Amino acid sequence: MDQYPPLQRRRSIGWLIPALVLVIIAAGWSAFWFYAADRARGTIAGWIEREASGGRVYTCGSQTLGGFPFRIEFRCNQASADLTKTQPPLKLSATNILAAVQVYQPTLVIAEIDAPLTVAGPGQQMTANWSLAQISLRGTPRNPERVSFAAEKFSLDQNGGDKPGRLFTAEKGQLHGRLASGTVREDPVIDVAATLKAATATSWHPLAAQPFDFDGDTRLIGLRNFQPKSWPERFREIQQANGRIEVRNARLKQGDMLAVATGNLKLTRQGFLDGDLVVTATGIEKLLPALGKDMLAQQGNSRSQRLGAALNLLDQMAPGAIAGAVSLLGEQVELEGRRATKMPLRFKDGVATLGPVKLGQTAPLF
């Protein structure tokens, strides 16, 4: 006589079916993860190879791959980048970079970089620090779509040299680039956007020692392709193609001063900016006395010195008169609920002037 009835035996082995299903799913997921990890490894290697062809060579002291089961993580220790095509050539070094890819989204790479980052060139060295820095890359090495960089509590210091010290700080900073139209191989149009919050740049100008916020949205038109190359080479392409830099929106705020600008800029054969922007500003009268002192200190520019002397004298005799003088520079309009002045910002061979006020010489882009 059978000790266990058939129904009882079926119940005793019934748990095996879901267990087998779980084993099959786990095995299938593991196989998929290793397949996705191999694709991600290939994607990262492809990005590195693409960058190397543009003169940006990345290396790791040691590297590991992990992240199972839902992510693929690539860790690079003692990371370095040799930028051989910049002038002068630079070497970047960081202690650790962690790049991650979701298994279900292998074309999006997000990387975190541990501070500090050292930037070394002939006879100079700078150190960048931050509390958090991320880079994201969307697309494939052959068809990149977007690249973004974001940092919090960022600072840049120059070590040694003639003027050691802090060059730049920002509570937050972002830089985004994306392909707006065309392809990377033919006639690409590139959108570039940047954001800075509570930034200072004393090394650039004394006025920039006070924290300022900046938002910019520009478009680059005239590139032949977007194959790996240096930015000076790209700007030279734009100049040769009679292309332009569209400033679709630029917004600068510092204390009570607020300015927005739009317009188009081209490049001269020497790489200087050339063109006009329409600037709408309020509170700028508070900056003119400082600009006047700058003009007085200029050597070999009698016109700027005369204008600087006039601004200083006007500020001493009748401080409120400068606001009236600013109103004569352009059209009176309203900006974000405040009275403002719309005026031209002109670039001629890299020399920037706001109405009759010379702001200074900009650096060539190539």
Coordinates of C-alpha atoms in Angstrom, one line a residue:
M1 CA 0.0 0.0 0.0
D2 CA 1.3 3.5 -1.0
Q3 CA 2.2 5.4 2.1
Y4 CA 1.7 8.9 0.5
P5 CA -1.3 9.5 -1.7
P6 CA -0.6 11.1 -5.2
L7 CA -2.2 14.5 -4.2
Q8 CA 0.1 14.8 -1.1
R9 CA 3.2 14.0 -3.2
R10 CA 2.2 16.7 -5.7
R11 CA 1.9 19.2 -2.9
S12 CA 5.2 18.3 -1.4
I13 CA 7.1 19.0 -4.7
G14 CA 5.0 22.0 -5.7
W15 CA 7.5 24.5 -4.3
L16 CA 10.0 23.3 -6.9
I17 CA 8.2 25.0 -9.8
P18 CA 8.5 28.6 -8.5
A19 CA 12.0 27.9 -7.3
L20 CA 13.0 26.7 -10.7
V21 CA 11.4 29.8 -12.2
L22 CA 13.4 32.1 -9.9
V23 CA 16.6 30.2 -10.7
I24 CA 15.9 30.7 -14.5
I25 CA 15.1 34.4 -14.0
A26 CA 18.3 34.9 -11.9
A27 CA 20.4 33.1 -14.4
G28 CA 18.9 35.0 -17.3
W29 CA 19.3 38.4 -15.5
S30 CA 22.9 37.5 -14.7
A31 CA 23.6 36.7 -18.3
F32 CA 21.9 39.9 -19.3
W33 CA 24.0 41.9 -16.8
F34 CA 27.2 40.5 -18.1
Y35 CA 26.1 41.2 -21.6
A36 CA 25.2 44.8 -20.6
A37 CA 28.4 45.2 -18.7
D38 CA 30.4 44.1 -21.8
R39 CA 28.5 46.7 -23.8
A40 CA 29.1 49.4 -21.2
R41 CA 32.8 48.5 -21.1
G42 CA 32.8 48.9 -24.9
T43 CA 31.0 52.2 -24.7
I44 CA 33.4 53.6 -22.1
A45 CA 36.4 52.3 -24.1
G46 CA 34.8 53.9 -27.2
W47 CA 34.5 57.3 -25.5
I48 CA 38.2 57.0 -24.3
E49 CA 39.3 56.1 -27.8
R50 CA 37.3 58.9 -29.4
E51 CA 38.8 61.4 -26.9
A52 CA 42.3 60.1 -27.6
S53 CA 42.0 60.9 -31.3
G54 CA 41.2 64.5 -30.3
G55 CA 44.4 64.8 -28.2
R56 CA 42.8 63.9 -24.8
V57 CA 44.4 60.8 -23.5
Y58 CA 42.9 59.2 -20.4
T59 CA 44.6 56.6 -18.2
C60 CA 44.0 54.8 -14.9
G61 CA 46.5 53.5 -12.4
S62 CA 44.0 50.6 -11.7
Q63 CA 40.4 49.9 -12.7
T64 CA 37.6 47.7 -11.6
L65 CA 34.1 46.8 -12.9
G66 CA 31.1 46.0 -10.7
G67 CA 27.6 47.2 -9.7
F68 CA 25.7 43.9 -10.1
P69 CA 22.8 43.5 -10.4
F70 CA 21.2 46.7 -11.6
R71 CA 24.1 49.0 -12.5
I72 CA 27.5 48.7 -14.2
E73 CA 30.1 50.6 -12.3
F74 CA 33.6 51.4 -13.7
R75 CA 36.0 52.7 -11.1
C76 CA 39.3 54.3 -12.2
N77 CA 41.9 55.0 -9.5
Q78 CA 44.8 57.5 -10.0
A79 CA 43.1 58.8 -13.1
S80 CA 44.9 61.2 -15.4
A81 CA 44.2 63.0 -18.7
D82 CA 46.9 64.4 -21.0
L83 CA 45.5 67.3 -23.2
T84 CA 48.2 67.2 -25.8
K85 CA 46.5 69.7 -28.3
T86 CA 45.8 72.5 -25.9
Q87 CA 48.2 75.5 -25.8
P88 CA 50.1 75.0 -23.7
P89 CA 49.6 71.2 -23.2
L90 CA 48.1 70.3 -19.9
K91 CA 48.0 67.2 -17.6
L92 CA 45.0 66.6 -15.3
S93 CA 45.2 64.2 -12.3
A94 CA 42.5 63.0 -9.9
T95 CA 42.5 60.3 -7.2
N96 CA 39.3 58.5 -8.3
I97 CA 36.6 58.5 -10.9
L98 CA 33.4 56.4 -10.7
A99 CA 31.4 55.9 -13.9
A100 CA 28.0 54.2 -13.8
V101 CA 25.6 52.9 -16.4
Q102 CA 22.1 51.5 -15.7
V103 CA 21.7 48.1 -17.4
Y104 CA 18.5 49.3 -19.0
Q105 CA 20.0 52.5 -20.3
P106 CA 23.5 51.7 -21.7
T107 CA 23.8 54.9 -23.7
L108 CA 23.8 57.2 -20.6
V109 CA 27.1 57.3 -18.6
I110 CA 27.2 59.3 -15.4
A111 CA 30.6 59.8 -13.7
E112 CA 31.6 61.3 -10.3
I113 CA 35.1 62.7 -9.8
D114 CA 36.7 62.9 -6.4
A115 CA 38.5 66.2 -5.6
P116 CA 41.1 67.5 -5.7
L117 CA 41.9 67.8 -9.4
T118 CA 45.3 69.1 -10.3
V119 CA 46.0 70.9 -13.7
A120 CA 49.7 71.1 -14.6
G121 CA 51.3 72.9 -17.5
P122 CA 54.8 74.2 -18.3
G123 CA 55.8 76.3 -15.2
Q124 CA 52.3 76.4 -13.7
Q125 CA 49.9 74.3 -11.7
M126 CA 46.3 74.8 -10.5
T127 CA 44.2 72.9 -8.1
A128 CA 40.4 72.5 -8.4
N129 CA 38.2 71.5 -5.4
W130 CA 34.5 70.8 -5.0
S131 CA 32.1 69.0 -2.8
L132 CA 30.5 67.1 -5.7
A133 CA 31.3 67.0 -9.4
Q134 CA 29.5 64.9 -12.0
I135 CA 29.8 64.4 -15.8
S136 CA 27.1 62.8 -17.9
L137 CA 27.5 61.5 -21.4
R138 CA 24.5 60.6 -23.6
G139 CA 24.7 58.7 -26.9
T140 CA 27.4 56.5 -28.3
P141 CA 31.0 57.2 -29.2
R142 CA 30.0 57.5 -32.9
N143 CA 26.9 59.5 -32.3
P144 CA 27.2 61.6 -29.1
E145 CA 24.1 63.6 -28.3
R146 CA 24.8 65.5 -25.0
V147 CA 27.5 66.1 -22.5
S148 CA 27.0 67.9 -19.1
F149 CA 29.2 68.9 -16.2
A150 CA 28.0 70.0 -12.8
A151 CA 29.8 70.9 -9.7
E152 CA 29.0 72.3 -6.2
K153 CA 31.2 74.4 -4.0
F154 CA 33.8 74.7 -6.7
S155 CA 37.1 76.5 -6.3
L156 CA 40.2 77.0 -8.5
D157 CA 43.6 78.0 -7.1
Q158 CA 46.9 78.8 -8.8
N159 CA 49.8 77.2 -7.1
G160 CA 53.1 79.1 -7.3
G161 CA 53.9 81.3 -10.3
D162 CA 53.8 85.1 -10.3
K163 CA 50.4 85.4 -8.8
P164 CA 49.5 82.4 -6.6
G165 CA 46.1 82.4 -4.9
R166 CA 42.4 81.8 -5.6
L167 CA 41.3 82.4 -9.2
F168 CA 37.6 81.4 -9.2
T169 CA 34.9 80.1 -6.9
A170 CA 31.2 79.2 -7.3
E171 CA 28.6 77.7 -5.1
K172 CA 27.2 75.8 -8.1
G173 CA 28.2 75.6 -11.7
Q174 CA 26.8 73.7 -14.7
L175 CA 27.9 73.4 -18.4
H176 CA 25.8 71.6 -21.0
G177 CA 26.4 70.9 -24.6
R178 CA 24.0 69.2 -27.1
L179 CA 23.6 68.5 -30.8
A180 CA 20.8 70.7 -31.9
S181 CA 20.8 69.7 -35.6
G182 CA 22.9 68.0 -38.2
T183 CA 25.2 65.1 -37.3
V184 CA 28.6 64.9 -35.7
R185 CA 30.0 64.1 -39.2
E186 CA 28.4 66.9 -41.2
D187 CA 27.3 70.4 -40.4
P188 CA 26.5 70.1 -36.6
V189 CA 24.8 72.9 -34.8
I190 CA 25.8 72.9 -31.1
D191 CA 23.9 74.4 -28.2
V192 CA 26.0 75.4 -25.2
A193 CA 24.4 76.5 -21.9
A194 CA 26.2 77.5 -18.7
T195 CA 25.0 78.4 -15.2
L196 CA 27.0 79.9 -12.3
K197 CA 25.6 80.6 -8.8
A198 CA 27.4 82.9 -6.3
A199 CA 30.6 82.9 -8.4
T200 CA 33.7 85.1 -7.8
A201 CA 36.6 85.7 -10.1
T202 CA 39.0 88.3 -8.6
S203 CA 41.8 87.4 -11.0
W204 CA 39.6 88.5 -13.9
H205 CA 38.6 91.9 -12.6
P206 CA 38.2 93.6 -9.2
L207 CA 34.5 94.0 -9.8
A208 CA 34.2 90.2 -10.0
A209 CA 35.3 89.9 -6.4
Q210 CA 31.6 90.3 -5.4
P211 CA 29.5 87.2 -5.9
F212 CA 27.5 87.1 -9.1
D213 CA 25.0 84.7 -10.8
F214 CA 25.2 84.0 -14.5
D215 CA 23.0 82.1 -17.0
G216 CA 24.0 81.8 -20.7
D217 CA 22.4 80.0 -23.7
T218 CA 24.4 80.1 -26.9
R219 CA 24.4 78.3 -30.3
L220 CA 27.5 77.6 -32.4
I221 CA 26.8 77.7 -36.2
G222 CA 29.4 77.0 -38.8
L223 CA 31.2 73.8 -37.7
R224 CA 32.2 71.4 -40.5
N225 CA 31.9 68.4 -38.2
F226 CA 32.2 67.5 -34.5
Q227 CA 35.0 65.0 -34.8
P228 CA 37.5 65.1 -31.9
K229 CA 39.5 68.2 -32.0
S230 CA 40.4 71.2 -29.7
W231 CA 38.1 74.1 -29.2
P232 CA 40.4 76.6 -30.8
E233 CA 40.2 74.4 -33.9
R234 CA 36.4 74.5 -33.8
F235 CA 36.3 78.3 -33.4
R236 CA 38.7 78.6 -36.4
E237 CA 36.3 76.4 -38.4
I238 CA 33.4 78.8 -37.5
Q239 CA 35.4 81.8 -38.6
Q240 CA 36.4 80.2 -41.9
A241 CA 32.8 79.2 -42.7
N242 CA 31.6 82.7 -41.8
G243 CA 29.7 81.2 -39.0
R244 CA 28.5 82.8 -35.8
I245 CA 27.9 82.5 -32.1
E246 CA 24.3 83.2 -31.3
V247 CA 23.9 84.6 -27.8
R248 CA 20.2 83.7 -27.4
N249 CA 20.2 84.7 -23.8
A250 CA 22.8 85.8 -21.2
R251 CA 21.8 87.0 -17.8
L252 CA 24.2 88.4 -15.2
K253 CA 23.1 89.5 -11.7
Q254 CA 25.4 91.0 -9.0
G255 CA 23.8 92.6 -6.0
D256 CA 21.4 95.3 -7.3
M257 CA 22.9 95.1 -10.8
L258 CA 21.0 93.0 -13.4
A259 CA 21.8 92.7 -17.1
V260 CA 20.5 90.6 -19.9
A261 CA 22.0 90.4 -23.4
T262 CA 21.1 88.9 -26.8
G263 CA 22.8 89.1 -30.2
N264 CA 25.2 87.6 -32.7
L265 CA 29.0 87.5 -32.7
K266 CA 31.4 86.5 -35.4
L267 CA 35.2 85.9 -35.3
T268 CA 38.0 87.8 -36.9
R269 CA 40.9 86.1 -38.7
Q270 CA 42.9 86.6 -35.5
G271 CA 40.2 84.9 -33.4
F272 CA 38.8 88.0 -31.7
L273 CA 35.1 88.5 -31.1
D274 CA 33.4 90.9 -33.5
G275 CA 29.8 92.0 -33.4
D276 CA 27.0 93.5 -31.4
L277 CA 24.9 92.5 -28.4
V278 CA 21.8 94.3 -27.1
V279 CA 22.2 94.8 -23.4
T280 CA 19.4 95.7 -21.0
A281 CA 20.7 96.6 -17.6
T282 CA 19.6 98.1 -14.3
G283 CA 21.8 99.2 -11.4
I284 CA 24.8 99.6 -13.6
E285 CA 25.4 103.1 -12.4
K286 CA 26.9 101.6 -9.2
L287 CA 29.7 99.9 -11.3
L288 CA 30.7 103.0 -13.3
P289 CA 32.8 104.6 -10.5
A290 CA 34.9 101.5 -10.2
L291 CA 35.3 101.3 -14.0
G292 CA 36.4 105.0 -13.9
K293 CA 39.2 104.1 -11.6
D294 CA 40.2 101.3 -13.9
M295 CA 40.3 103.7 -16.9
L296 CA 42.5 106.2 -15.0
A297 CA 45.0 103.4 -14.4
Q298 CA 45.2 102.5 -18.1
Q299 CA 48.5 103.2 -19.8
G300 CA 48.7 104.6 -23.3
N301 CA 44.9 105.2 -23.7
S302 CA 44.2 108.9 -23.3
R303 CA 40.5 108.6 -24.3
S304 CA 39.8 106.0 -21.6
Q305 CA 41.8 108.0 -19.0
R306 CA 39.8 111.2 -19.8
L307 CA 36.5 109.3 -19.6
G308 CA 37.6 107.7 -16.3
A309 CA 38.5 111.1 -14.9
A310 CA 35.1 112.4 -15.9
L311 CA 33.3 109.5 -14.2
N312 CA 35.3 110.0 -11.0
L313 CA 34.7 113.7 -10.9
L314 CA 31.0 113.2 -11.6
D315 CA 30.8 110.6 -8.8
Q316 CA 32.5 113.0 -6.3
M317 CA 30.6 116.1 -7.2
A318 CA 27.1 114.6 -7.7
P319 CA 26.9 110.9 -7.1
G320 CA 23.3 110.7 -8.3
A321 CA 24.2 112.3 -11.6
I322 CA 25.8 109.0 -12.8
A323 CA 22.4 107.3 -12.9
G324 CA 21.2 110.2 -15.1
A325 CA 24.2 109.8 -17.3
V326 CA 23.5 106.1 -17.7
S327 CA 20.0 106.8 -18.9
L328 CA 21.5 108.8 -21.8
L329 CA 23.4 105.8 -23.1
G330 CA 20.3 104.1 -24.5
E331 CA 16.6 103.6 -24.5
Q332 CA 14.7 103.6 -21.2
V333 CA 12.8 100.3 -20.7
E334 CA 11.6 98.0 -17.9
L335 CA 13.5 94.8 -16.8
E336 CA 11.9 92.4 -14.4
G337 CA 9.8 95.2 -12.9
R338 CA 12.6 97.7 -12.6
R339 CA 13.6 100.7 -14.6
A340 CA 16.4 99.8 -17.0
T341 CA 18.5 101.1 -19.9
K342 CA 18.8 99.2 -23.3
M343 CA 22.2 99.9 -24.9
P344 CA 24.6 98.3 -27.4
L345 CA 27.6 96.2 -26.3
R346 CA 30.0 96.2 -29.2
F347 CA 33.0 94.0 -29.9
K348 CA 35.6 95.3 -32.4
D349 CA 38.6 93.1 -32.8
G350 CA 38.0 91.8 -29.3
V351 CA 37.7 95.2 -27.7
A352 CA 34.5 95.5 -25.7
T353 CA 32.7 98.8 -25.3
L354 CA 29.4 99.6 -23.6
G355 CA 28.3 102.8 -25.2
P356 CA 31.3 105.1 -24.8
V357 CA 32.7 103.1 -22.0
K358 CA 35.6 100.8 -22.8
L359 CA 35.3 97.5 -20.8
G360 CA 38.6 95.9 -22.0
Q361 CA 40.2 93.6 -24.4
T362 CA 38.9 90.0 -24.7
A363 CA 41.2 87.1 -25.4
P364 CA 41.3 85.5 -28.8
L365 CA 39.4 82.2 -29.1
F366 CA 42.1 80.6 -31.3

